[in-house]
CSV table of C-alpha atoms and ligand atoms in Angstrom, one decimal:
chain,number,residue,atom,x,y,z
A,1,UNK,CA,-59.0,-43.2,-47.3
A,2,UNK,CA,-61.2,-39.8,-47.0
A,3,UNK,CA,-63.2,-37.3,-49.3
A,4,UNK,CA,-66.5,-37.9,-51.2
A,5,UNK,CA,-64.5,-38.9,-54.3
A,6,UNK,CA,-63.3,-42.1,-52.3
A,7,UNK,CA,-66.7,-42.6,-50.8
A,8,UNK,CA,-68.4,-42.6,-54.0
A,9,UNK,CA,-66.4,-45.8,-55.6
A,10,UNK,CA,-67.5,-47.7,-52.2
A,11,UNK,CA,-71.4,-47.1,-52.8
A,12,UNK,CA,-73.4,-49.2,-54.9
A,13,UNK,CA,-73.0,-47.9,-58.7
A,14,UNK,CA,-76.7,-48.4,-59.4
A,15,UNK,CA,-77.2,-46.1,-56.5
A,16,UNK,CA,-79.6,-43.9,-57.6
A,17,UNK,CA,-78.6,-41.5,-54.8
A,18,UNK,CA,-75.1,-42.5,-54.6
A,19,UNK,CA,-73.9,-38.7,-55.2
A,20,UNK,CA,-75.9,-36.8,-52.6
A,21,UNK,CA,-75.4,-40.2,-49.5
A,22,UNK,CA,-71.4,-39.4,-50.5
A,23,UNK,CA,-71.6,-35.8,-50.1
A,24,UNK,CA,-73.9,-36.2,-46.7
A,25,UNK,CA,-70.9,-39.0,-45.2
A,26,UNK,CA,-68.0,-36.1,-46.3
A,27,UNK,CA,-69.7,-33.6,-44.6
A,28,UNK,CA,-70.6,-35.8,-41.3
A,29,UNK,CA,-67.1,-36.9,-41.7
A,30,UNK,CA,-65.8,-33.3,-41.6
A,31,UNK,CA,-68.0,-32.5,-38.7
A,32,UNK,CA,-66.2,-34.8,-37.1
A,33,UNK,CA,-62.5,-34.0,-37.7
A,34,UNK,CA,-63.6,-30.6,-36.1
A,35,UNK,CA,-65.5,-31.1,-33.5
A,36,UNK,CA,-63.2,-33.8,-32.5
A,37,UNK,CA,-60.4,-31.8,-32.6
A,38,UNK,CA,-62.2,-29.2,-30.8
A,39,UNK,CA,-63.0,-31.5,-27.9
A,40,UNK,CA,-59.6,-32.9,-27.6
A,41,UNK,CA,-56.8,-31.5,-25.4
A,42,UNK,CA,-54.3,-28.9,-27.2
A,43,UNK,CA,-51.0,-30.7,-28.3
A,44,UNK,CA,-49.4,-28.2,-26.6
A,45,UNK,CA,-51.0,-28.6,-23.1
A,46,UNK,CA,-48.8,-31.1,-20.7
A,47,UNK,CA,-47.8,-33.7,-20.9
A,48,UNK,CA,-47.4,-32.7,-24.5
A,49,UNK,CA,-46.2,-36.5,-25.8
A,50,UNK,CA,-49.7,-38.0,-24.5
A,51,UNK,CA,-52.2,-35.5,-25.8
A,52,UNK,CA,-49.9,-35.2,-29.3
A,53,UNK,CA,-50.4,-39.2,-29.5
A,54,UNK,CA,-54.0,-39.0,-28.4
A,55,UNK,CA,-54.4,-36.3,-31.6
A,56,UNK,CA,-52.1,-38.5,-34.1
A,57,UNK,CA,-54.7,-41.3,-33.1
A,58,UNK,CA,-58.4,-39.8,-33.0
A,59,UNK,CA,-57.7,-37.0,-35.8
A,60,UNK,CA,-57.1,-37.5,-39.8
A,61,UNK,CA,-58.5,-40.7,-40.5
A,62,UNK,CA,-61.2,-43.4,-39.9
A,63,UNK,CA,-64.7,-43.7,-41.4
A,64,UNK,CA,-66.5,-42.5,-39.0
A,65,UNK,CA,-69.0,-44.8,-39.0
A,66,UNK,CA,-70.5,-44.7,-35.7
A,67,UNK,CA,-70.6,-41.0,-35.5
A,68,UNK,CA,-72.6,-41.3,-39.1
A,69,UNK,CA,-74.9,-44.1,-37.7
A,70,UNK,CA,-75.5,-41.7,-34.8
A,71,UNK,CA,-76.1,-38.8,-37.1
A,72,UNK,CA,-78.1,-40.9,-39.5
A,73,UNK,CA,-80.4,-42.1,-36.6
A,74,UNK,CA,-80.8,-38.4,-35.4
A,75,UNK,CA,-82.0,-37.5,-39.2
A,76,UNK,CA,-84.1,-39.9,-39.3
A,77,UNK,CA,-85.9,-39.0,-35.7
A,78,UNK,CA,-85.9,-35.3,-36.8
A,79,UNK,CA,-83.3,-33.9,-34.6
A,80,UNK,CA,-80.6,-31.8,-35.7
A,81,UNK,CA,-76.8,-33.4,-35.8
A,82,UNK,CA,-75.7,-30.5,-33.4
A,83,UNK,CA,-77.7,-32.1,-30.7
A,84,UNK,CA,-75.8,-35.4,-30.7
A,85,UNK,CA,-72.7,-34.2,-31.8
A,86,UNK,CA,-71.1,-34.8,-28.3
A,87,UNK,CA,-72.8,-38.2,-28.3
A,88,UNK,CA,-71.3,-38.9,-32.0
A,89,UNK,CA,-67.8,-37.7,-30.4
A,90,UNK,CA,-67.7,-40.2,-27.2
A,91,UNK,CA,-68.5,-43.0,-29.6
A,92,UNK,CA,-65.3,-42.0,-31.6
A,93,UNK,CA,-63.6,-41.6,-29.0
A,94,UNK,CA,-64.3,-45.0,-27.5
A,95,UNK,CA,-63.5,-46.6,-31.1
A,96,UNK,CA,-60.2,-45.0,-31.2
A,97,UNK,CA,-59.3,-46.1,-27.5
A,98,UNK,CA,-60.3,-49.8,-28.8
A,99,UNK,CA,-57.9,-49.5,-32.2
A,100,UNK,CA,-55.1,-48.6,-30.2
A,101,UNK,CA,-55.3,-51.1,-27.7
A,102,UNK,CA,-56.5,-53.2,-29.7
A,103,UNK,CA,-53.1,-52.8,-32.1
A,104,UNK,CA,-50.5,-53.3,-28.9
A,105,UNK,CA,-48.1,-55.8,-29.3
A,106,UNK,CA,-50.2,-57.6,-26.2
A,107,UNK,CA,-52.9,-57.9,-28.5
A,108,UNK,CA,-53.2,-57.9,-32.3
A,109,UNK,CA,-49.8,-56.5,-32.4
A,110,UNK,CA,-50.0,-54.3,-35.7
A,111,UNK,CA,-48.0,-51.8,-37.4
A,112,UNK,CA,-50.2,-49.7,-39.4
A,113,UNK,CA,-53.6,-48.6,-38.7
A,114,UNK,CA,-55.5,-45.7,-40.8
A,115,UNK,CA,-52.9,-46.0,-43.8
A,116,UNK,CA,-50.1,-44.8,-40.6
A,117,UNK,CA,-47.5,-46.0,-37.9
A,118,UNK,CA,-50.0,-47.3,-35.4
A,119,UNK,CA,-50.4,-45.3,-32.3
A,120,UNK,CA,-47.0,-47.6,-30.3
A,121,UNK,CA,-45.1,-46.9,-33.8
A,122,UNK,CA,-45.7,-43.6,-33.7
A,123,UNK,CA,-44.8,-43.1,-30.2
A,124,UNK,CA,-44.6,-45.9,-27.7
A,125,UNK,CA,-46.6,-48.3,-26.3
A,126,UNK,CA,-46.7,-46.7,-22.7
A,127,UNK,CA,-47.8,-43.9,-24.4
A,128,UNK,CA,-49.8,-45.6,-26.7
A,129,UNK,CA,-51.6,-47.5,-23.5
A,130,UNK,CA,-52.0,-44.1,-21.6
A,131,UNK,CA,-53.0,-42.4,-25.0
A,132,UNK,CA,-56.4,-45.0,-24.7
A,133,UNK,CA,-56.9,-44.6,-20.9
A,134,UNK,CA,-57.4,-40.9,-21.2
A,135,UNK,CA,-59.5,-41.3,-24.4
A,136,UNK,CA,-61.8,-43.6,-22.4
A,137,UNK,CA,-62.6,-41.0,-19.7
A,138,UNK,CA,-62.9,-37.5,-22.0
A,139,UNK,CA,-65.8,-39.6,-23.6
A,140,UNK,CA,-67.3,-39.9,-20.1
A,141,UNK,CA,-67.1,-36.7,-19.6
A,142,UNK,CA,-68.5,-35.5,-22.7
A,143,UNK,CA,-71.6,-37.5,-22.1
A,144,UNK,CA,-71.9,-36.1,-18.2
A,145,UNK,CA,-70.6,-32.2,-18.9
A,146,UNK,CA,-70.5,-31.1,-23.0
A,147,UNK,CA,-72.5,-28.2,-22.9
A,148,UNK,CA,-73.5,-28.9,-27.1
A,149,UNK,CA,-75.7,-31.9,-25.7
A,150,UNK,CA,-79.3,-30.6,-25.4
A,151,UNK,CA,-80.0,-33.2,-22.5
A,152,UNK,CA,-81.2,-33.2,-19.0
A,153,UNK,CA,-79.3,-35.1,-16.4
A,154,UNK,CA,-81.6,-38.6,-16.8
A,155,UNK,CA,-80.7,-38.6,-20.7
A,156,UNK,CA,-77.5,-37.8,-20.0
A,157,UNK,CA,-77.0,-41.1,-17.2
A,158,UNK,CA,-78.7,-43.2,-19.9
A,159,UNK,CA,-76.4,-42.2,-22.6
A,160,UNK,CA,-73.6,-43.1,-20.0
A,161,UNK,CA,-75.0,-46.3,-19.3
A,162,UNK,CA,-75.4,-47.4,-22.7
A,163,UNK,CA,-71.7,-46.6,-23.3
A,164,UNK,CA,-70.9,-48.3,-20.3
A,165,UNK,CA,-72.8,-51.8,-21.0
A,166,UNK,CA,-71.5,-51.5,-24.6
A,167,UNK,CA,-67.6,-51.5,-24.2
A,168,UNK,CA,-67.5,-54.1,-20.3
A,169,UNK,CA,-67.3,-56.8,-20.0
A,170,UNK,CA,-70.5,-57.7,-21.5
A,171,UNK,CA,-69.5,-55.5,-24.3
A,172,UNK,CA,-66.6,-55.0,-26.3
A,173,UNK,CA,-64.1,-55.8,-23.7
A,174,UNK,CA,-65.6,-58.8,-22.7
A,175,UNK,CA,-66.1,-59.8,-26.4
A,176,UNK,CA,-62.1,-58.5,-27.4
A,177,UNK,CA,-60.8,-61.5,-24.2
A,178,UNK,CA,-63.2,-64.0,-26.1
A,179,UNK,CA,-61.7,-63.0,-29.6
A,180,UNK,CA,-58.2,-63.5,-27.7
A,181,UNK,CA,-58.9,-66.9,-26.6
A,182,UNK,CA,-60.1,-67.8,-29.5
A,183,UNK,CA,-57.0,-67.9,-31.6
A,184,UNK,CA,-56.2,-71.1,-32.9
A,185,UNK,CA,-59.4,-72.7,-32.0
A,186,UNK,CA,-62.1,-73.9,-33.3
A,187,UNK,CA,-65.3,-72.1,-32.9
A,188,UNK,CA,-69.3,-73.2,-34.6
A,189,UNK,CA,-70.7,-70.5,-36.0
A,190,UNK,CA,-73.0,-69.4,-33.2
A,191,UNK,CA,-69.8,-69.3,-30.7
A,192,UNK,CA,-68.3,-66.8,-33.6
A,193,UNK,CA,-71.3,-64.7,-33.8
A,194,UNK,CA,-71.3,-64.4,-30.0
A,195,UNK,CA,-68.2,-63.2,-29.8
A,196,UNK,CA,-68.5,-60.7,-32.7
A,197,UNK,CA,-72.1,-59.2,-31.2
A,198,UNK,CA,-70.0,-58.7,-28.5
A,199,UNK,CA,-66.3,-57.1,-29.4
A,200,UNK,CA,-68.4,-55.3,-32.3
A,201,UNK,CA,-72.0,-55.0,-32.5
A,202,UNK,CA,-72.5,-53.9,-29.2
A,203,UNK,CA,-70.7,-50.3,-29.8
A,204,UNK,CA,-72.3,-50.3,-33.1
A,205,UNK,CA,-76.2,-51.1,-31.3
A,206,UNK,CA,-75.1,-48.5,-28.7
A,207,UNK,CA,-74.6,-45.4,-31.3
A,208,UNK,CA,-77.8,-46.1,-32.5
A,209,UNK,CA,-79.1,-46.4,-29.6
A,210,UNK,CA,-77.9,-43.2,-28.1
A,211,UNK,CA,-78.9,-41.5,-31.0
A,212,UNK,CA,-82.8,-43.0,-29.7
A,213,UNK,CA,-82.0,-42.2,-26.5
A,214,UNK,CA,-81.4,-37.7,-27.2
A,215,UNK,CA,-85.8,-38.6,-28.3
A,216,UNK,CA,-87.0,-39.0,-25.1
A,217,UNK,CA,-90.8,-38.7,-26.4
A,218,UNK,CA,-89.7,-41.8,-28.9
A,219,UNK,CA,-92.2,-44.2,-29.0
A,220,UNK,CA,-91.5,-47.6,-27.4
A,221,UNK,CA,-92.0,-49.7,-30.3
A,222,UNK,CA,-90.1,-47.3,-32.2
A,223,UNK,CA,-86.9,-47.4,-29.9
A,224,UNK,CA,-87.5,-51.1,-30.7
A,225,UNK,CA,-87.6,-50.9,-34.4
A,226,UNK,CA,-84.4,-49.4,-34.1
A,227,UNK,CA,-82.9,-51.9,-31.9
A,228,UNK,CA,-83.8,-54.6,-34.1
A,229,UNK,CA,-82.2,-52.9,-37.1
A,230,UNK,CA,-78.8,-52.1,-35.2
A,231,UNK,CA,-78.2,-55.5,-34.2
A,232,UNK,CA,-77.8,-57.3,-37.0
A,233,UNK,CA,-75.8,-54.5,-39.0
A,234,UNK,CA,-73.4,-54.4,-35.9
A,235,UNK,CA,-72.5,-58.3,-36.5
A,236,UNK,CA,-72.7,-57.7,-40.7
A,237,UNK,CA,-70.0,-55.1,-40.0
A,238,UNK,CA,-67.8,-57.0,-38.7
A,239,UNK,CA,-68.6,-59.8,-41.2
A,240,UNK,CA,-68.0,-57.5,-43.8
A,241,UNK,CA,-64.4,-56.7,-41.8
A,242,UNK,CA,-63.4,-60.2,-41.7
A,243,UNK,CA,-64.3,-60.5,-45.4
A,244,UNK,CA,-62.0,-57.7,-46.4
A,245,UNK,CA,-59.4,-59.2,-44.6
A,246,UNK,CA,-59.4,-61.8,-46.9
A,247,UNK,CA,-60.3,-60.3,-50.0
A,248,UNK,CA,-59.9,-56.8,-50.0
A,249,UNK,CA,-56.7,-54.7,-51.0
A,250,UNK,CA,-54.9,-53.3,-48.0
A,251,UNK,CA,-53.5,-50.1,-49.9
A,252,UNK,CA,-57.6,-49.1,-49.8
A,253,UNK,CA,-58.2,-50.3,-46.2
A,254,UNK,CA,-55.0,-48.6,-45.0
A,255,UNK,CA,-53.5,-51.7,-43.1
A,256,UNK,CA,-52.5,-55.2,-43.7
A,257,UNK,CA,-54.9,-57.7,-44.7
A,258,UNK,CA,-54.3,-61.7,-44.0
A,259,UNK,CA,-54.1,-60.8,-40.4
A,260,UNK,CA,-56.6,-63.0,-39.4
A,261,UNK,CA,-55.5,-65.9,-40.9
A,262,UNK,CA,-52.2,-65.1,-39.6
A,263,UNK,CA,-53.2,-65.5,-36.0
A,264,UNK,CA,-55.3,-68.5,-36.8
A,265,UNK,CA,-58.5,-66.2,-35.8
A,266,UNK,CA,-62.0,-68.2,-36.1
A,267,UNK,CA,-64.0,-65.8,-38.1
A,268,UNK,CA,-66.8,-65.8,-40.8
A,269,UNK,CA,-64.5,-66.8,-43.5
A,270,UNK,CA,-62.3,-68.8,-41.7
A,271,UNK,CA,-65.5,-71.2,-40.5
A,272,UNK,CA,-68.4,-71.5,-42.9
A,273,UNK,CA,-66.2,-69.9,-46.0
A,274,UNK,CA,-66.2,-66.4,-48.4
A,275,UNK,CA,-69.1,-67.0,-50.1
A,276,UNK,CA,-71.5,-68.4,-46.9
A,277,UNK,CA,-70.0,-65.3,-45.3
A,278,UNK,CA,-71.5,-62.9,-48.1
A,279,UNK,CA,-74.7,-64.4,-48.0
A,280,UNK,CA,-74.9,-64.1,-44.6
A,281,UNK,CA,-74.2,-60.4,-44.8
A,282,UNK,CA,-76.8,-60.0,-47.4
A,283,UNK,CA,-79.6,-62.2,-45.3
A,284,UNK,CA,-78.3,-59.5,-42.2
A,285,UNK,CA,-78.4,-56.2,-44.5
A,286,UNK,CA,-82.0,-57.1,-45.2
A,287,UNK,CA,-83.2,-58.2,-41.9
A,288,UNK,CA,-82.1,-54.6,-40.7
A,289,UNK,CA,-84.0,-53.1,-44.1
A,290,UNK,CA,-87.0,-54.9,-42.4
A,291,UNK,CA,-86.7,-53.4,-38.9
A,292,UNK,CA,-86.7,-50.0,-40.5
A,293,UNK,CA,-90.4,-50.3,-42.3
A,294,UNK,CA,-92.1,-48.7,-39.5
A,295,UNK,CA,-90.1,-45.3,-40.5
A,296,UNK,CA,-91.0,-45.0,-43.7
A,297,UNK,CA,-89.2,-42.8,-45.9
A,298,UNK,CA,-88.2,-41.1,-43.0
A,299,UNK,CA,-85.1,-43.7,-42.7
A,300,UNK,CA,-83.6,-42.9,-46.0
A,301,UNK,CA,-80.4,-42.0,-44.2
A,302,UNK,CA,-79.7,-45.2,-41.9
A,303,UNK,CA,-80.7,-47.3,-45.6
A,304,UNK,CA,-78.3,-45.1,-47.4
A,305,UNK,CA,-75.5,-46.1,-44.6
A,306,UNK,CA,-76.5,-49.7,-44.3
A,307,UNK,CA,-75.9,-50.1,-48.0
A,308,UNK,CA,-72.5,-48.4,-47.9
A,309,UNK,CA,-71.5,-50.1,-44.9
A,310,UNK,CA,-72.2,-53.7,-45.8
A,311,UNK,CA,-70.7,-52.9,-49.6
A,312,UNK,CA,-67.7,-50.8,-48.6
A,313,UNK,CA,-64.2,-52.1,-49.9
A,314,UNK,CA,-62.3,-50.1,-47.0
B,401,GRG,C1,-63.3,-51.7,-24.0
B,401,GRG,C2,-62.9,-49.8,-25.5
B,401,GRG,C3,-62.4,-51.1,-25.0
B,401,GRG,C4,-61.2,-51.6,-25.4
B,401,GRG,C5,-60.5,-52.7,-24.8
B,401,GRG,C6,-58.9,-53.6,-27.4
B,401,GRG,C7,-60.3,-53.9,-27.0
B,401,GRG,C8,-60.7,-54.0,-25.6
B,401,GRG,C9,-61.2,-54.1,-27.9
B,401,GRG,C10,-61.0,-54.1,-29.4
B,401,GRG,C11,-62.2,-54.2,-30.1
B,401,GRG,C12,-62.0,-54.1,-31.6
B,401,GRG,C13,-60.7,-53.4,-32.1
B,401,GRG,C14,-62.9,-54.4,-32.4
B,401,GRG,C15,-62.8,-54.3,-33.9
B,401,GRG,C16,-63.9,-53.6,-34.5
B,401,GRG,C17,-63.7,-53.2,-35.8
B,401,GRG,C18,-64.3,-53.9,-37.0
B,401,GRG,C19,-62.9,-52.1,-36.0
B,401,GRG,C20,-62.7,-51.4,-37.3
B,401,GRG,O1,-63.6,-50.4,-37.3
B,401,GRG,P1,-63.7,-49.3,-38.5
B,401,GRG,O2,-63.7,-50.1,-39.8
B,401,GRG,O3,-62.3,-48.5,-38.4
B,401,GRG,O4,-64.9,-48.5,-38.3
B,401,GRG,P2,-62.0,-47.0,-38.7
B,401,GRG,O5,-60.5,-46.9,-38.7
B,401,GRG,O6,-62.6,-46.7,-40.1
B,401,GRG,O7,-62.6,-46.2,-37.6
């Protein structure tokens, strides 16, 4: 699902500034596409079947949503979206590397992804395994070498570190053997959450947090104000994921839903029930609200995104 017209049924109706927040996520969305595309290796280039899969996977789809917390952080620090669109492109990148592994028949095992043939349909899974390892490493390099980034070499080190600590062990790949193991067990809620801050909320924290990080004159406590509001939307996001799983429509989130319950996954849902999970959500979307005081109105764009994240149907 793409374009402002589908981004405007997701956002709150009594949205006052639903129009213009849908407009700003279409054009962050198609500042994306392109300078994704731009940053990827030609379809053309050898070996043709990798980068084409690498392409099918990263371009044409996707919300973008850690590219537009990343922009939405920059807005709100005063710094242009040019400046960290190289940092906005190595989080995508990442993402995408994670949804196609992430869909392998070793893992999750799914067929459709982004309303198409996942990335092993499409092609096959080698490919589809190779097609992640190189997306892993371009990222890398665009945070060491993109010549877009207006950083010195100690910002850019930092931005590679956060990237780093954000998809280990200790991160989303740590967190993805965790969700694995938990399958068909039982789980408290706090073991759940643990699990989630990890697969999840720790790539989420880390766009933000690069986005911070391009400020190098940010104030301490201000770095900490956003810290504070990142982690708790990282784990309401993937609440809000777990929720759609059960109760939202698959044509709108472009793959199947009941997956979850499927594979006997412990989530949000699964353990304390929907409507626990939706309160939860709510008590998360305003602790991050909170965090964001010190801003002022100068945060209008990461509230704007918080609200559409944690009510989106898709
Ligand atoms: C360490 C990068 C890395 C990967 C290896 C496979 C794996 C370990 C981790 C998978 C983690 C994973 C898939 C987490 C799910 C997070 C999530 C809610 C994904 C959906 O994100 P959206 O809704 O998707 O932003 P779109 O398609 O809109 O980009």
């Amino acid at each position: 699902m793409s374009g402002a017209a589908d981004i405007r049924h997701a956002v709150p109706a009594e949205s006052a500034e639903r129009d213009v927040f849908a407009k700003q996520l279409e054009s962050w969305r198609v500042r994306m596409e392109r300078a994704l595309s731009a940053r990827l290796p030609a379809a053309d280039a050898v070996p043709t079947r990798l980068h084409e899969a690498m392409r099918y996977s990263v371009l044409g789809g996707g919300k973008r949503v850690r590219p537009s917390l990343l922009f939405a952080t920059a807005r709100t620090l005063g710094l242009a979206e040019e400046d960290v669109e190289a940092a906005a492109c190595a989080v995508e990148l990442v993402h995408v590397y994670s949804l196609v592994h992430d869909d392998l028949p070793a893992m999750d095992d799914d067929d459709v992804r982004r309303g198409r043939p996942t990335c092993h349909k499409a092609y096959d899974e080698a490919t589809a395994v190779l097609a992640g390892d190189a997306l892993q490493p371009l990222a890398f390099r665009l945070l060491a070498r993109d010549p877009a980034l207006p950083a010195g070499p100690g910002i850019r080190l930092r931005l590679i570190e956060l990237l780093a600590d954000a998809i280990g062990t200790f991160g989303m790949a740590g967190g993805q053997a965790m969700d694995l193991e938990a399958e068909g067990k039982q789980l408290d809620i706090a073991q759940v959450e643990a699990l989630h801050a990890r697969k999840t909320g720790a790539l989420i924290r880390a766009s933000v947090l690069m986005g911070a990080t391009c400020v190098p004159t940010l104030e301490r406590r201000l770095h900490e104000a956003l810290a504070d509001f990142a982690t708790p939307i990282g784990l309401a996001f993937q609440i809000q994921d777990d929720l759609l799983d059960v109760i939202g429509d698959a044509a709108a989130l472009g793959k199947a839903t009941g997956a979850d319950r499927e594979r006997r996954k412990p989530t949000h849902p699964a353990v304390i029930g929907v409507a626990a999970s939706q309160e939860r959500v709510q008590r998360l979307h305003a602790q991050a609200l909170e965090s964001l005081t010190p801003f002022g109105s100068r945060a209008q764009p990461l509230r704007a995104l918080t609200d559409w994240l944690l009510s989106r149907r898709y």
